Amino acid sequence: MSAAASDRQRHLRALQLPVVAAAEQLVGCTISHGRASGVIVETEAYHESEPACHAFVGRTARTWPLFAAPGIAYVYRSYGIHALLNVVAEPADVGAAVLIRALEPLTGEDLMRARRGRDRTTDLCSGPGKLTQALGIGLQLNATSLLDGPIRLGPPPAGRPLPRIVAGGRIGITRAVELPWRFCAAGSRHVSRPWPPNLLAA
DNA sequence: CATGGGATTGACT
DNA sequence: GTCAATCCCATGC
């Protein structure tokens, strides 16, 4: 298969993988909602086997979408304020998902600015709460399909080289912090916390 | 039924 | 660097 053909399948192949590999493979793919879209530049993996994952406590009124089929959206409220978007991964009945932590704006940047009340491009989607606000994604889209919409997970933009990936510890959690399950596009200025330059070499 | 704690962000010192 | 906003939900009495 050509490299371009492989890219067009990347988001679909990722959904068939274990959640940590899926998180890595989804960097470079796209998320769109209506006219607004962006390239995924930062993800984190969560799995029911570790305590930082909401699914660790099992199936509840909050966590049931995590156990749905891969490609379903898990959208939940964080800190009483923000909506955070996850791509459910692994086979049905296994609780696992990829948190989308940052996007590089691709289309609809004017809409994003209006929704965010910010001008700088790097302030629009550089965080899990920011990107849902920029794309107009709320809790009402919890458990909807990312393959059928309204939110869509798509392949990398045509003609764009896939980014080199850097891995590290997940952000903003207190348990299982040692797992290197955060993945970023190397050198991207659109991630939530840019990598320290001294650690970027390798 | 009361309580505590977030997979965050933005404003401020 | 610190801190408040804000609310759902999981947990425990």
PDB file of C-alpha atoms (C1' of nucleotides) in Angstrom:
ATOM      1  CA  MET A   1       0.000   0.000   0.000  1.00  0.00           C
ATOM      2  CA  SER A   2       1.299   3.487  -0.797  1.00  0.00           C
ATOM      3  CA  ALA A   3       2.139   5.869   1.998  1.00  0.00           C
ATOM      4  CA  ALA A   4      -0.760   8.133   1.012  1.00  0.00           C
ATOM      5  CA  ALA A   5      -3.229   5.237   1.014  1.00  0.00           C
ATOM      6  CA  SER A   6      -1.955   4.134   4.402  1.00  0.00           C
ATOM      7  CA  ASP A   7      -2.474   7.648   5.766  1.00  0.00           C
ATOM      8  CA  ARG A   8      -6.084   7.625   4.610  1.00  0.00           C
ATOM      9  CA  GLN A   9      -6.687   4.572   6.800  1.00  0.00           C
ATOM     10  CA  ARG A  10      -4.661   5.699   9.758  1.00  0.00           C
ATOM     11  CA  HIS A  11      -7.550   6.744  12.009  1.00  0.00           C
ATOM     12  CA  LEU A  12      -9.402   3.484  11.288  1.00  0.00           C
ATOM     13  CA  ARG A  13      -6.367   1.288  11.899  1.00  0.00           C
ATOM     14  CA  ALA A  14      -5.681   3.114  15.158  1.00  0.00           C
ATOM     15  CA  LEU A  15      -9.105   2.147  16.490  1.00  0.00           C
ATOM     16  CA  GLN A  16      -8.191  -1.537  16.151  1.00  0.00           C
ATOM     17  CA  LEU A  17      -5.068  -1.211  18.299  1.00  0.00           C
ATOM     18  CA  PRO A  18      -4.500  -1.416  22.073  1.00  0.00           C
ATOM     19  CA  VAL A  19      -5.292   2.005  23.555  1.00  0.00           C
ATOM     20  CA  VAL A  20      -1.679   3.132  24.099  1.00  0.00           C
ATOM     21  CA  ALA A  21      -0.786   2.414  20.455  1.00  0.00           C
ATOM     22  CA  ALA A  22      -4.063   4.025  19.385  1.00  0.00           C
ATOM     23  CA  ALA A  23      -3.181   7.203  21.280  1.00  0.00           C
ATOM     24  CA  GLU A  24       0.154   7.398  19.493  1.00  0.00           C
ATOM     25  CA  GLN A  25      -1.359   6.663  16.072  1.00  0.00           C
ATOM     26  CA  LEU A  26      -4.105   9.272  16.406  1.00  0.00           C
ATOM     27  CA  VAL A  27      -1.556  12.103  16.553  1.00  0.00           C
ATOM     28  CA  GLY A  28      -1.628  13.593  13.052  1.00  0.00           C
ATOM     29  CA  CYS A  29      -5.249  12.593  12.387  1.00  0.00           C
ATOM     30  CA  THR A  30      -8.040  15.176  12.299  1.00  0.00           C
ATOM     31  CA  ILE A  31     -11.067  16.086  14.395  1.00  0.00           C
ATOM     32  CA  SER A  32     -13.863  18.148  12.873  1.00  0.00           C
ATOM     33  CA  HIS A  33     -17.199  19.514  14.008  1.00  0.00           C
ATOM     34  CA  GLY A  34     -19.134  21.504  11.451  1.00  0.00           C
ATOM     35  CA  ARG A  35     -16.887  24.051   9.777  1.00  0.00           C
ATOM     36  CA  ALA A  36     -14.174  23.855  12.461  1.00  0.00           C
ATOM     37  CA  SER A  37     -11.412  21.261  12.344  1.00  0.00           C
ATOM     38  CA  GLY A  38      -7.884  20.639  13.517  1.00  0.00           C
ATOM     39  CA  VAL A  39      -4.982  18.205  13.415  1.00  0.00           C
ATOM     40  CA  ILE A  40      -4.462  16.211  16.603  1.00  0.00           C
ATOM     41  CA  VAL A  41      -1.080  17.154  18.115  1.00  0.00           C
ATOM     42  CA  GLU A  42      -1.454  15.741  21.651  1.00  0.00           C
ATOM     43  CA  THR A  43      -3.192  12.685  23.125  1.00  0.00           C
ATOM     44  CA  GLU A  44      -3.225  10.561  26.267  1.00  0.00           C
ATOM     45  CA  ALA A  45      -4.208   6.907  26.722  1.00  0.00           C
ATOM     46  CA  TYR A  46      -6.453   5.703  29.570  1.00  0.00           C
ATOM     47  CA  HIS A  47      -7.197   2.049  30.358  1.00  0.00           C
ATOM     48  CA  GLU A  48      -9.470   0.397  32.923  1.00  0.00           C
ATOM     49  CA  SER A  49      -6.496  -1.463  34.421  1.00  0.00           C
ATOM     50  CA  GLU A  50      -4.971   1.732  35.889  1.00  0.00           C
ATOM     51  CA  PRO A  51      -6.491   4.079  38.500  1.00  0.00           C
ATOM     52  CA  ALA A  52      -6.234   7.330  36.532  1.00  0.00           C
ATOM     53  CA  CYS A  53      -8.865   5.982  34.110  1.00  0.00           C
ATOM     54  CA  HIS A  54     -12.508   6.731  34.856  1.00  0.00           C
ATOM     55  CA  ALA A  55     -13.285   3.137  33.850  1.00  0.00           C
ATOM     56  CA  PHE A  56     -11.161   1.885  36.762  1.00  0.00           C
ATOM     57  CA  VAL A  57     -14.286   1.947  38.966  1.00  0.00           C
ATOM     58  CA  GLY A  58     -16.244  -0.080  36.422  1.00  0.00           C
ATOM     59  CA  ARG A  59     -19.410   0.714  34.518  1.00  0.00           C
ATOM     60  CA  THR A  60     -21.339   3.602  36.102  1.00  0.00           C
ATOM     61  CA  ALA A  61     -23.793   6.268  34.951  1.00  0.00           C
ATOM     62  CA  ARG A  62     -20.775   8.362  34.042  1.00  0.00           C
ATOM     63  CA  THR A  63     -18.371   5.809  32.587  1.00  0.00           C
ATOM     64  CA  TRP A  64     -20.547   3.508  30.486  1.00  0.00           C
ATOM     65  CA  PRO A  65     -19.525   5.011  27.115  1.00  0.00           C
ATOM     66  CA  LEU A  66     -15.923   3.977  27.824  1.00  0.00           C
ATOM     67  CA  PHE A  67     -17.091   0.382  27.466  1.00  0.00           C
ATOM     68  CA  ALA A  68     -18.801   1.000  24.127  1.00  0.00           C
ATOM     69  CA  ALA A  69     -17.423   0.150  20.677  1.00  0.00           C
ATOM     70  CA  PRO A  70     -14.218   1.827  19.460  1.00  0.00           C
ATOM     71  CA  GLY A  71     -14.869   5.106  17.655  1.00  0.00           C
ATOM     72  CA  ILE A  72     -17.516   6.335  20.087  1.00  0.00           C
ATOM     73  CA  ALA A  73     -17.017   9.717  21.772  1.00  0.00           C
ATOM     74  CA  TYR A  74     -16.723   9.929  25.561  1.00  0.00           C
ATOM     75  CA  VAL A  75     -17.367  13.562  26.539  1.00  0.00           C
ATOM     76  CA  TYR A  76     -17.405  14.389  30.238  1.00  0.00           C
ATOM     77  CA  ARG A  77     -17.400  17.495  32.430  1.00  0.00           C
ATOM     78  CA  SER A  78     -14.137  18.367  34.090  1.00  0.00           C
ATOM     79  CA  TYR A  79     -13.837  20.613  37.142  1.00  0.00           C
ATOM     80  CA  GLY A  80     -17.501  21.509  36.775  1.00  0.00           C
ATOM     81  CA  ILE A  81     -16.657  23.738  33.846  1.00  0.00           C
ATOM     82  CA  HIS A  82     -15.039  22.098  30.841  1.00  0.00           C
ATOM     83  CA  ALA A  83     -16.047  19.364  28.407  1.00  0.00           C
ATOM     84  CA  LEU A  84     -13.247  16.923  27.580  1.00  0.00           C
ATOM     85  CA  LEU A  85     -13.291  14.778  24.423  1.00  0.00           C
ATOM     86  CA  ASN A  86     -12.109  11.169  24.275  1.00  0.00           C
ATOM     87  CA  VAL A  87     -12.050   8.597  21.488  1.00  0.00           C
ATOM     88  CA  VAL A  88     -13.220   5.258  22.898  1.00  0.00           C
ATOM     89  CA  ALA A  89     -10.769   2.458  22.037  1.00  0.00           C
ATOM     90  CA  GLU A  90     -10.345  -1.305  22.465  1.00  0.00           C
ATOM     91  CA  PRO A  91     -13.121  -3.871  21.918  1.00  0.00           C
ATOM     92  CA  ALA A  92     -16.562  -3.356  23.449  1.00  0.00           C
ATOM     93  CA  ASP A  93     -16.689  -4.205  27.183  1.00  0.00           C
ATOM     94  CA  VAL A  94     -13.102  -3.065  27.700  1.00  0.00           C
ATOM     95  CA  GLY A  95     -13.024   0.408  29.270  1.00  0.00           C
ATOM     96  CA  ALA A  96     -10.405   2.474  27.458  1.00  0.00           C
ATOM     97  CA  ALA A  97     -10.142   5.764  25.592  1.00  0.00           C
ATOM     98  CA  VAL A  98      -7.781   8.303  24.070  1.00  0.00           C
ATOM     99  CA  LEU A  99      -8.070  11.828  25.496  1.00  0.00           C
ATOM    100  CA  ILE A 100      -7.671  14.474  22.783  1.00  0.00           C
ATOM    101  CA  ARG A 101      -5.552  17.135  24.495  1.00  0.00           C
ATOM    102  CA  ALA A 102      -4.660  19.582  21.732  1.00  0.00           C
ATOM    103  CA  LEU A 103      -5.237  20.417  18.072  1.00  0.00           C
ATOM    104  CA  GLU A 104      -3.510  22.535  15.482  1.00  0.00           C
ATOM    105  CA  PRO A 105      -6.351  24.588  13.951  1.00  0.00           C
ATOM    106  CA  LEU A 106      -6.992  23.602  10.342  1.00  0.00           C
ATOM    107  CA  THR A 107     -10.314  25.160   9.264  1.00  0.00           C
ATOM    108  CA  GLY A 108     -12.869  27.507  10.797  1.00  0.00           C
ATOM    109  CA  GLU A 109     -10.283  29.432  12.754  1.00  0.00           C
ATOM    110  CA  ASP A 110     -12.593  32.483  12.741  1.00  0.00           C
ATOM    111  CA  LEU A 111     -15.292  30.439  14.494  1.00  0.00           C
ATOM    112  CA  MET A 112     -12.756  29.178  17.015  1.00  0.00           C
ATOM    113  CA  ARG A 113     -11.669  32.722  17.820  1.00  0.00           C
ATOM    114  CA  ALA A 114     -15.251  33.829  18.335  1.00  0.00           C
ATOM    115  CA  ARG A 115     -16.056  30.872  20.609  1.00  0.00           C
ATOM    116  CA  ARG A 116     -12.838  31.188  22.577  1.00  0.00           C
ATOM    117  CA  GLY A 117     -12.616  34.963  22.801  1.00  0.00           C
ATOM    118  CA  ARG A 118      -8.919  34.724  22.008  1.00  0.00           C
ATOM    119  CA  ASP A 119      -6.891  35.803  18.991  1.00  0.00           C
ATOM    120  CA  ARG A 120      -3.605  33.933  19.052  1.00  0.00           C
ATOM    121  CA  THR A 121      -3.811  30.707  17.041  1.00  0.00           C
ATOM    122  CA  THR A 122      -1.849  28.816  19.668  1.00  0.00           C
ATOM    123  CA  ASP A 123      -4.463  29.752  22.324  1.00  0.00           C
ATOM    124  CA  LEU A 124      -7.406  28.278  20.416  1.00  0.00           C
ATOM    125  CA  CYS A 125      -6.990  24.499  20.852  1.00  0.00           C
ATOM    126  CA  SER A 126      -3.894  24.053  23.068  1.00  0.00           C
ATOM    127  CA  GLY A 127      -5.655  22.117  25.830  1.00  0.00           C
ATOM    128  CA  PRO A 128      -8.453  19.549  26.251  1.00  0.00           C
ATOM    129  CA  GLY A 129     -10.970  22.108  27.511  1.00  0.00           C
ATOM    130  CA  LYS A 130      -9.942  24.718  24.968  1.00  0.00           C
ATOM    131  CA  LEU A 131     -10.424  22.552  21.903  1.00  0.00           C
ATOM    132  CA  THR A 132     -13.936  21.459  22.829  1.00  0.00           C
ATOM    133  CA  GLN A 133     -14.882  25.102  23.339  1.00  0.00           C
ATOM    134  CA  ALA A 134     -13.272  26.070  20.013  1.00  0.00           C
ATOM    135  CA  LEU A 135     -15.117  23.291  18.162  1.00  0.00           C
ATOM    136  CA  GLY A 136     -18.418  23.787  19.954  1.00  0.00           C
ATOM    137  CA  ILE A 137     -18.354  20.287  21.483  1.00  0.00           C
ATOM    138  CA  GLY A 138     -20.519  19.876  24.579  1.00  0.00           C
ATOM    139  CA  LEU A 139     -21.794  17.081  26.795  1.00  0.00           C
ATOM    140  CA  GLN A 140     -24.774  16.531  24.498  1.00  0.00           C
ATOM    141  CA  LEU A 141     -22.366  14.805  22.087  1.00  0.00           C
ATOM    142  CA  ASN A 142     -21.337  12.190  24.645  1.00  0.00           C
ATOM    143  CA  ALA A 143     -21.621   8.631  23.268  1.00  0.00           C
ATOM    144  CA  THR A 144     -22.086   9.749  19.649  1.00  0.00           C
ATOM    145  CA  SER A 145     -20.149   8.106  16.824  1.00  0.00           C
ATOM    146  CA  LEU A 146     -16.953   9.798  15.677  1.00  0.00           C
ATOM    147  CA  LEU A 147     -17.217   7.967  12.356  1.00  0.00           C
ATOM    148  CA  ASP A 148     -20.750   9.143  11.524  1.00  0.00           C
ATOM    149  CA  GLY A 149     -20.730  12.602  13.153  1.00  0.00           C
ATOM    150  CA  PRO A 150     -21.582  15.264  14.167  1.00  0.00           C
ATOM    151  CA  ILE A 151     -18.006  15.129  15.455  1.00  0.00           C
ATOM    152  CA  ARG A 152     -15.779  13.314  12.975  1.00  0.00           C
ATOM    153  CA  LEU A 153     -12.429  11.595  13.355  1.00  0.00           C
ATOM    154  CA  GLY A 154     -10.613  11.687  10.021  1.00  0.00           C
ATOM    155  CA  PRO A 155      -7.305  10.774   8.409  1.00  0.00           C
ATOM    156  CA  PRO A 156      -4.302  13.098   8.359  1.00  0.00           C
ATOM    157  CA  PRO A 157      -4.591  16.011   5.897  1.00  0.00           C
ATOM    158  CA  ALA A 158      -3.387  15.017   2.418  1.00  0.00           C
ATOM    159  CA  GLY A 159       0.154  15.984   1.585  1.00  0.00           C
ATOM    160  CA  ARG A 160       1.214  16.700   5.144  1.00  0.00           C
ATOM    161  CA  PRO A 161       4.101  14.651   6.554  1.00  0.00           C
ATOM    162  CA  LEU A 162       3.225  12.716   9.697  1.00  0.00           C
ATOM    163  CA  PRO A 163       4.830  14.230  12.795  1.00  0.00           C
ATOM    164  CA  ARG A 164       7.572  12.636  14.811  1.00  0.00           C
ATOM    165  CA  ILE A 165       6.122  11.597  18.187  1.00  0.00           C
ATOM    166  CA  VAL A 166       7.446  12.247  21.660  1.00  0.00           C
ATOM    167  CA  ALA A 167       6.064  10.359  24.692  1.00  0.00           C
ATOM    168  CA  GLY A 168       5.925  11.361  28.334  1.00  0.00           C
ATOM    169  CA  GLY A 169       3.892  11.208  31.537  1.00  0.00           C
ATOM    170  CA  ARG A 170       0.248  12.214  31.512  1.00  0.00           C
ATOM    171  CA  ILE A 171      -0.732  15.670  32.747  1.00  0.00           C
ATOM    172  CA  GLY A 172      -3.040  16.770  35.540  1.00  0.00           C
ATOM    173  CA  ILE A 173      -3.470  13.391  37.238  1.00  0.00           C
ATOM    174  CA  THR A 174      -2.350  12.160  40.643  1.00  0.00           C
ATOM    175  CA  ARG A 175      -2.392   8.399  40.117  1.00  0.00           C
ATOM    176  CA  ALA A 176      -0.350   6.276  37.699  1.00  0.00           C
ATOM    177  CA  VAL A 177       1.738   9.328  36.817  1.00  0.00           C
ATOM    178  CA  GLU A 178       4.689   7.118  35.936  1.00  0.00           C
ATOM    179  CA  LEU A 179       3.069   5.671  32.805  1.00  0.00           C
ATOM    180  CA  PRO A 180       4.461   7.368  29.653  1.00  0.00           C
ATOM    181  CA  TRP A 181       1.070   7.488  27.983  1.00  0.00           C
ATOM    182  CA  ARG A 182       1.087  11.070  26.686  1.00  0.00           C
ATOM    183  CA  PHE A 183       1.952  11.560  23.017  1.00  0.00           C
ATOM    184  CA  CYS A 184       2.773  14.833  21.272  1.00  0.00           C
ATOM    185  CA  ALA A 185       3.763  15.918  17.788  1.00  0.00           C
ATOM    186  CA  ALA A 186       7.429  16.769  18.242  1.00  0.00           C
ATOM    187  CA  GLY A 187       8.093  20.491  18.166  1.00  0.00           C
ATOM    188  CA  SER A 188       4.431  21.512  17.806  1.00  0.00           C
ATOM    189  CA  ARG A 189       3.611  24.936  19.215  1.00  0.00           C
ATOM    190  CA  HIS A 190      -0.033  23.900  19.607  1.00  0.00           C
ATOM    191  CA  VAL A 191       0.327  21.397  22.470  1.00  0.00           C
ATOM    192  CA  SER A 192      -1.031  22.169  25.947  1.00  0.00           C
ATOM    193  CA  ARG A 193       2.409  22.182  27.536  1.00  0.00           C
ATOM    194  CA  PRO A 194       5.258  22.527  25.050  1.00  0.00           C
ATOM    195  CA  TRP A 195       8.077  20.096  25.611  1.00  0.00           C
ATOM    196  CA  PRO A 196      11.115  21.554  27.351  1.00  0.00           C
ATOM    197  CA  PRO A 197      13.631  22.101  24.533  1.00  0.00           C
ATOM    198  CA  ASN A 198      16.346  20.246  26.410  1.00  0.00           C
ATOM    199  CA  LEU A 199      14.202  17.099  26.481  1.00  0.00           C
ATOM    200  CA  LEU A 200      13.177  17.386  22.848  1.00  0.00           C
ATOM    201  CA  ALA A 201      16.514  16.237  21.527  1.00  0.00           C
ATOM    202  CA  ALA A 202      16.975  12.514  20.891  1.00  0.00           C
TER     203      ALA A 202
ATOM    204  C1'  DC B   1     -28.118  12.632  51.928  1.00  0.00           C
ATOM    205  C1'  DA B   2     -23.405  15.127  52.632  1.00  0.00           C
ATOM    206  C1'  DT B   3     -19.029  15.475  51.073  1.00  0.00           C
ATOM    207  C1'  DG B   4     -14.716  15.613  48.484  1.00  0.00           C
ATOM    208  C1'  DG B   5     -12.300  15.653  44.434  1.00  0.00           C
ATOM    209  C1'  DG B   6     -11.042  16.262  39.944  1.00  0.00           C
ATOM    210  C1'  DA B   7      -7.902  13.862  32.607  1.00  0.00           C
ATOM    211  C1'  DT B   8      -8.708  22.617  33.476  1.00  0.00           C
ATOM    212  C1'  DT B   9      -8.330  27.291  32.556  1.00  0.00           C
ATOM    213  C1'  DG B  10      -7.489  32.151  33.160  1.00  0.00           C
ATOM    214  C1'  DA B  11      -6.468  35.849  36.125  1.00  0.00           C
ATOM    215  C1'  DC B  12      -3.492  37.497  39.318  1.00  0.00           C
ATOM    216  C1'  DT B  13       1.018  38.099  42.715  1.00  0.00           C
TER     217       DT B  13
ATOM    218  C1'  DG C   1       4.494  30.729  41.119  1.00  0.00           C
ATOM    219  C1'  DT C   2      -0.835  30.713  43.532  1.00  0.00           C
ATOM    220  C1'  DC C   3      -5.801  30.398  43.388  1.00  0.00           C
ATOM    221  C1'  DA C   4     -10.872  30.480  42.477  1.00  0.00           C
ATOM    222  C1'  DA C   5     -14.653  29.069  39.500  1.00  0.00           C
ATOM    223  C1'  DT C   6     -18.130  25.375  39.305  1.00  0.00           C
ATOM    224  C1'  DC C   7     -20.758  20.881  39.282  1.00  0.00           C
ATOM    225  C1'  DC C   8     -21.302  16.117  38.432  1.00  0.00           C
ATOM    226  C1'  DC C   9     -20.573  11.977  40.323  1.00  0.00           C
ATOM    227  C1'  DA C  10     -18.560   8.320  43.273  1.00  0.00           C
ATOM    228  C1'  DT C  11     -18.257   7.267  47.838  1.00  0.00           C
ATOM    229  C1'  DG C  12     -19.445   6.782  52.589  1.00  0.00           C
ATOM    230  C1'  DC C  13     -22.378   7.530  56.506  1.00  0.00           C
TER     231       DC C  13
END
